[in-house]
Amino acid sequence: MDLPVLGNNSKPSRRRLPPWLKRPLPSGDFAQTHSVVVSSGVATVCQEARCPNLSECWSKRHATFMILGDRCTRRCHYCAVATARPDPPSADEPKRLATAVAELGLRHVVLTAVARDDLADEGAGHFAQCVQAIHEMSPTTAVEVLPADFHARRDCVEALVAAGPELYNHNLEMVERLTPAIRPQGRYRRSLDVLRLVKVVEPSMITKSGLMVGLGETTDELHQTLRDLREVDCDAVTIGQYLQPTLTDHAPVEKYYTPEEFDALGTVAQELGFLGVASGPFVRSSYNAVEVFDEIRRRRSVTGAFPSRGGNR
């Protein structure tokens, strides 16, 4: 897929949002969450990625923290996070992060990060320190990690898994055909390798991945992508609507899926054997992540084990 090319007299246009993609104004504990986030000095993907769920989540005192700075070494044509030379990791970030998580009283927290291809370990060691700091300060808080692909390096994956996160999340993002154009520094098969590698390193680790729709994929491609995830024993999947961050620098929206279409995709995922499924217009990797995690644990306790590879085909 090529990004829009604008002539001298061309003006980009954005598709009109359907009514089911309108969000409420902030309420509840929004101001308090904002205060804690600002005081921590740690970035959030809520802000940096211009997440449409920010007002809802912050009103519930939920926030997804983005460690290792707010500048990414990669440029993806769907992402609003800035691409630039990052600063060195901040040594006190794990403590500041853990303090913020404790102040918010989070039962489940998602930690994501920019890609740090500039670092020898691609940020895996710092990521591990953040997980450990949260567990030390908030022992009952479940930590979900959402790192970049680490180029599928076993040493990096092992370092993060050894820190003991409760869930390892890595997003496939989109179907294989669209990946080279929209995520040029990523690799579809490499991301699958990351999820496979996590299970090799720690078979009991819960794994999760996320997909965006509306970029021009077909239904058959989405179904194949879900099957690919089950082939590497991925336990949970989130499916949400892609929203174009800017008119000129990001891939356009090709389609807005209806709530009914999201329900149908969710049903397919359930039938394939995913333990946790969230599928809807506003679903993101970290949106209502605690509910997905609780569902995984509930189903695991009932079955006693994860379903066999590939689920019901």
Coordinates of C-alpha atoms in Angstrom, one line a residue:
M1 CA 0.0 0.0 0.0
D2 CA 1.3 3.5 -0.9
L3 CA 0.6 6.5 1.2
P4 CA -1.4 9.3 -0.4
V5 CA 0.6 11.5 -2.8
L6 CA -0.7 15.1 -2.8
G7 CA -0.4 17.4 -5.7
N8 CA -0.1 21.2 -5.4
N9 CA -3.9 21.6 -5.5
S10 CA -4.8 18.4 -3.7
K11 CA -6.3 18.4 -0.2
P12 CA -6.3 15.3 1.8
S13 CA -9.7 14.1 3.1
R14 CA -10.5 11.9 6.0
R15 CA -13.4 9.5 5.9
R16 CA -16.3 10.6 8.1
L17 CA -16.4 8.7 11.3
P18 CA -19.5 6.4 11.7
P19 CA -21.6 7.0 14.8
W20 CA -20.2 4.0 16.7
L21 CA -16.8 5.6 16.6
K22 CA -17.7 8.7 18.8
R23 CA -16.2 8.9 22.3
P24 CA -17.5 10.6 25.5
L25 CA -15.9 13.6 27.1
P26 CA -13.6 13.0 30.1
S27 CA -15.2 12.3 33.5
G28 CA -14.6 10.5 36.8
D29 CA -10.9 10.4 37.9
F30 CA -9.5 11.7 34.6
A31 CA -7.8 14.7 36.3
Q32 CA -6.2 12.6 39.0
T33 CA -4.8 10.1 36.5
H34 CA -3.4 13.0 34.5
S35 CA -1.7 14.4 37.6
V36 CA -0.1 11.0 38.5
V37 CA 1.1 10.5 34.9
V38 CA 2.6 14.0 34.7
S39 CA 4.3 13.6 38.1
S40 CA 5.9 10.3 37.1
G41 CA 7.6 11.8 34.0
V42 CA 6.9 8.5 32.2
A43 CA 5.3 8.7 28.8
T44 CA 2.0 7.0 28.0
V45 CA 1.0 5.3 24.8
C46 CA -2.4 6.8 25.5
Q47 CA -1.0 10.3 24.7
E48 CA 1.8 9.5 22.3
A49 CA -0.3 7.3 20.0
R50 CA -3.3 9.5 20.3
C51 CA -5.5 6.7 21.6
P52 CA -9.2 7.3 21.2
N53 CA -9.8 5.6 24.5
L54 CA -7.7 8.0 26.6
S55 CA -10.7 9.8 28.2
E56 CA -12.5 6.6 29.1
C57 CA -9.4 4.8 30.5
W58 CA -8.0 7.8 32.4
S59 CA -11.5 8.4 33.9
K60 CA -11.1 4.8 35.4
R61 CA -7.6 5.5 36.6
H62 CA -6.1 3.2 33.9
A63 CA -3.1 4.2 31.9
T64 CA -0.7 2.3 29.6
F65 CA 2.9 3.4 30.2
M66 CA 5.5 3.7 27.5
I67 CA 9.0 3.3 28.8
L68 CA 12.4 4.1 27.2
G69 CA 11.3 7.5 26.0
D70 CA 8.8 8.9 23.5
R71 CA 11.0 8.7 20.3
C72 CA 11.1 5.6 18.3
T73 CA 13.9 4.3 16.0
R74 CA 11.4 3.0 13.5
R75 CA 8.8 4.6 11.3
C76 CA 5.5 2.8 10.8
H77 CA 2.9 4.4 8.6
Y78 CA 0.0 3.7 11.1
C79 CA 1.7 5.0 14.3
A80 CA 1.6 8.5 15.8
V81 CA 4.7 8.1 18.0
A82 CA 7.5 10.3 16.8
T83 CA 10.5 8.9 15.0
A84 CA 13.8 10.4 16.1
R85 CA 17.1 9.7 17.8
P86 CA 16.1 8.7 21.3
D87 CA 17.8 9.8 24.6
P88 CA 19.6 7.2 26.7
P89 CA 17.4 5.2 29.0
S90 CA 16.7 7.0 32.3
A91 CA 18.1 5.1 35.2
D92 CA 15.4 6.2 37.6
E93 CA 12.5 5.4 35.3
P94 CA 11.7 2.0 36.8
K95 CA 11.3 3.6 40.2
R96 CA 9.2 6.5 38.9
L97 CA 7.0 4.1 37.0
A98 CA 6.5 1.8 39.9
T99 CA 5.5 4.7 42.1
A100 CA 2.9 5.8 39.5
V101 CA 1.5 2.3 39.3
A102 CA 1.2 2.2 43.1
E103 CA -0.4 5.6 43.3
L104 CA -3.0 4.6 40.7
G105 CA -3.7 1.3 42.6
L106 CA -3.6 -0.7 39.3
R107 CA -4.4 -4.4 39.5
H108 CA -3.1 -4.9 36.0
V109 CA -0.8 -2.6 34.1
V110 CA 0.4 -2.7 30.5
L111 CA 4.0 -1.6 29.8
T112 CA 4.9 -0.8 26.2
A113 CA 7.9 0.9 24.7
V114 CA 9.3 2.5 21.6
A115 CA 11.6 0.4 19.5
R116 CA 15.2 0.9 20.6
D117 CA 17.3 -0.5 17.8
D118 CA 20.0 1.9 18.9
L119 CA 20.7 -0.1 22.2
A120 CA 22.8 -3.2 22.4
D121 CA 20.0 -5.2 24.0
E122 CA 17.2 -3.2 22.3
G123 CA 16.0 -2.1 25.7
A124 CA 15.2 -5.6 27.0
G125 CA 17.2 -5.1 30.2
H126 CA 15.5 -1.8 31.0
F127 CA 12.2 -3.4 30.3
A128 CA 13.0 -6.1 32.8
Q129 CA 14.0 -3.6 35.5
C130 CA 10.7 -1.9 35.1
V131 CA 8.8 -5.1 35.6
Q132 CA 10.8 -6.0 38.7
A133 CA 10.3 -2.5 40.2
I134 CA 6.5 -2.8 39.8
H135 CA 6.4 -6.2 41.4
E136 CA 8.6 -5.1 44.3
M137 CA 6.4 -2.0 45.0
S138 CA 3.1 -3.6 44.1
P139 CA 3.4 -7.4 44.6
T140 CA -0.3 -8.1 43.6
T141 CA -0.2 -6.1 40.4
A142 CA -0.1 -8.2 37.2
V143 CA 2.3 -6.8 34.6
E144 CA 1.6 -7.2 30.9
V145 CA 4.6 -6.3 28.7
L146 CA 4.2 -5.1 25.1
P147 CA 7.7 -4.8 23.6
A148 CA 8.9 -4.4 20.0
D149 CA 10.1 -7.5 18.3
F150 CA 13.8 -7.4 19.5
H151 CA 14.6 -8.8 16.1
A152 CA 13.4 -12.1 17.5
R153 CA 16.7 -12.3 19.6
R154 CA 16.5 -15.1 22.1
D155 CA 18.7 -13.3 24.6
C156 CA 16.4 -10.3 24.6
V157 CA 13.3 -12.3 25.0
E158 CA 14.9 -14.4 27.8
A159 CA 15.9 -11.3 29.7
L160 CA 12.3 -10.0 29.7
V161 CA 10.6 -13.3 30.4
A162 CA 13.1 -13.8 33.3
A163 CA 11.7 -10.7 35.0
G164 CA 8.4 -12.5 35.5
P165 CA 5.7 -10.6 33.7
E166 CA 2.3 -12.2 33.9
L167 CA 1.6 -11.8 30.2
Y168 CA 3.8 -11.3 27.1
N169 CA 2.1 -9.3 24.4
H170 CA 3.6 -8.6 21.0
N171 CA 1.4 -7.2 18.2
L172 CA 1.3 -8.6 14.7
E173 CA -0.6 -5.4 13.8
M174 CA -1.9 -6.4 10.4
V175 CA -2.1 -9.1 7.7
E176 CA 1.0 -10.3 6.0
R177 CA 0.4 -8.7 2.6
L178 CA 0.2 -5.2 4.1
T179 CA 3.1 -5.4 6.4
P180 CA 6.0 -4.4 4.1
A181 CA 4.4 -1.2 3.0
I182 CA 2.8 0.0 6.3
R183 CA 5.3 -1.5 8.8
P184 CA 8.5 -1.5 6.6
Q185 CA 11.0 -2.1 9.5
G186 CA 8.8 -4.9 10.9
R187 CA 8.5 -8.4 9.6
Y188 CA 5.2 -10.5 9.9
R189 CA 7.0 -13.8 10.2
R190 CA 9.5 -12.3 12.7
S191 CA 6.7 -11.2 14.9
L192 CA 5.3 -14.7 14.8
D193 CA 8.8 -16.0 15.7
V194 CA 8.8 -13.7 18.8
L195 CA 5.6 -15.2 20.1
R196 CA 6.8 -18.7 19.3
L197 CA 10.1 -18.0 21.1
V198 CA 8.4 -16.8 24.3
K199 CA 6.7 -20.2 24.6
V200 CA 10.0 -22.0 24.0
V201 CA 11.7 -20.0 26.8
E202 CA 8.7 -20.3 29.2
P203 CA 5.9 -22.6 28.0
S204 CA 3.6 -21.4 30.8
M205 CA 3.8 -17.8 29.8
I206 CA 0.6 -16.3 28.5
T207 CA 1.0 -14.7 25.1
K208 CA -1.1 -12.2 23.4
S209 CA -1.2 -10.3 20.1
G210 CA -3.2 -7.5 18.5
L211 CA -4.5 -6.7 15.0
M212 CA -5.8 -3.5 13.4
V213 CA -8.4 -3.7 10.6
G214 CA -9.5 -1.2 8.0
L215 CA -6.2 -1.0 6.1
G216 CA -7.4 -2.9 3.1
E217 CA -7.2 -6.5 4.2
T218 CA -9.6 -9.1 3.2
T219 CA -11.7 -11.4 5.5
D220 CA -9.8 -14.4 4.3
E221 CA -6.5 -12.7 5.1
L222 CA -7.7 -11.9 8.6
H223 CA -8.8 -15.5 9.2
Q224 CA -5.4 -16.7 8.0
T225 CA -3.7 -14.3 10.3
L226 CA -5.7 -15.6 13.3
R227 CA -4.7 -19.2 12.3
D228 CA -1.1 -18.1 12.1
L229 CA -1.2 -16.8 15.6
R230 CA -2.7 -20.0 16.9
E231 CA 0.0 -22.0 15.1
V232 CA 2.5 -20.3 17.5
D233 CA 0.2 -21.1 20.5
C234 CA -0.8 -17.4 21.0
D235 CA -3.3 -17.4 23.8
A236 CA -5.1 -14.1 23.3
V237 CA -5.9 -11.7 20.5
T238 CA -7.3 -8.2 20.3
I239 CA -8.9 -6.8 17.1
G240 CA -9.6 -3.1 16.7
Q241 CA -10.3 -0.4 14.1
Y242 CA -7.4 1.4 12.6
L243 CA -7.8 5.2 12.8
Q244 CA -5.6 7.5 10.7
P245 CA -3.4 9.7 13.0
T246 CA -2.7 12.4 10.4
L247 CA -4.0 13.0 6.9
T248 CA -0.6 13.3 5.1
D249 CA 1.8 11.1 6.9
H250 CA -0.1 8.0 7.7
A251 CA -1.9 5.2 5.8
P252 CA -5.5 6.0 5.0
V253 CA -8.5 4.2 6.4
E254 CA -9.9 1.9 3.7
K255 CA -12.9 0.7 5.7
Y256 CA -14.7 1.2 8.9
Y257 CA -15.8 -2.2 10.3
T258 CA -19.3 -2.3 11.9
P259 CA -19.7 -3.7 15.4
E260 CA -21.4 -6.7 13.9
E261 CA -18.3 -7.4 11.7
F262 CA -16.1 -7.2 14.8
D263 CA -18.4 -9.7 16.6
A264 CA -18.0 -12.1 13.7
L265 CA -14.2 -11.8 13.8
G266 CA -14.3 -12.4 17.6
T267 CA -16.4 -15.5 17.0
V268 CA -13.9 -16.9 14.5
A269 CA -11.1 -16.2 17.1
Q270 CA -13.0 -18.0 19.8
E271 CA -13.6 -21.0 17.5
L272 CA -9.9 -21.2 16.7
G273 CA -9.2 -21.7 20.4
F274 CA -7.9 -18.3 21.7
L275 CA -8.4 -18.2 25.5
G276 CA -8.9 -14.4 25.5
V277 CA -10.6 -12.4 22.7
A278 CA -11.5 -8.8 22.5
S279 CA -12.9 -7.6 19.2
G280 CA -14.5 -4.2 18.6
P281 CA -14.1 -0.7 17.1
F282 CA -12.3 0.8 20.0
V283 CA -10.3 -2.3 21.1
R284 CA -6.6 -1.8 21.4
S285 CA -3.9 -4.1 22.9
S286 CA -4.1 -2.5 26.3
Y287 CA -7.8 -1.5 26.3
N288 CA -9.6 -3.3 29.1
A289 CA -6.6 -5.6 29.2
V290 CA -7.4 -6.7 32.8
E291 CA -10.7 -8.2 31.5
V292 CA -8.9 -10.2 28.8
F293 CA -6.4 -11.4 31.4
D294 CA -9.1 -12.4 33.8
E295 CA -10.9 -14.4 31.1
I296 CA -7.7 -16.2 30.2
R297 CA -7.1 -17.2 33.8
R298 CA -10.8 -18.3 34.2
R299 CA -10.7 -20.5 31.2
R300 CA -7.3 -21.9 32.1
S301 CA -8.5 -22.8 35.5
V302 CA -11.6 -24.6 34.0
T303 CA -9.7 -26.5 31.3
G304 CA -6.6 -27.1 33.4
A305 CA -4.5 -26.5 30.3
F306 CA -4.4 -24.4 27.1
P307 CA -6.3 -25.8 24.1
S308 CA -4.3 -27.8 21.6
R309 CA -2.5 -25.9 18.9
G310 CA -4.7 -24.6 16.2
G311 CA -7.9 -24.9 18.1
N312 CA -11.0 -25.9 16.1
R313 CA -10.3 -25.4 12.5

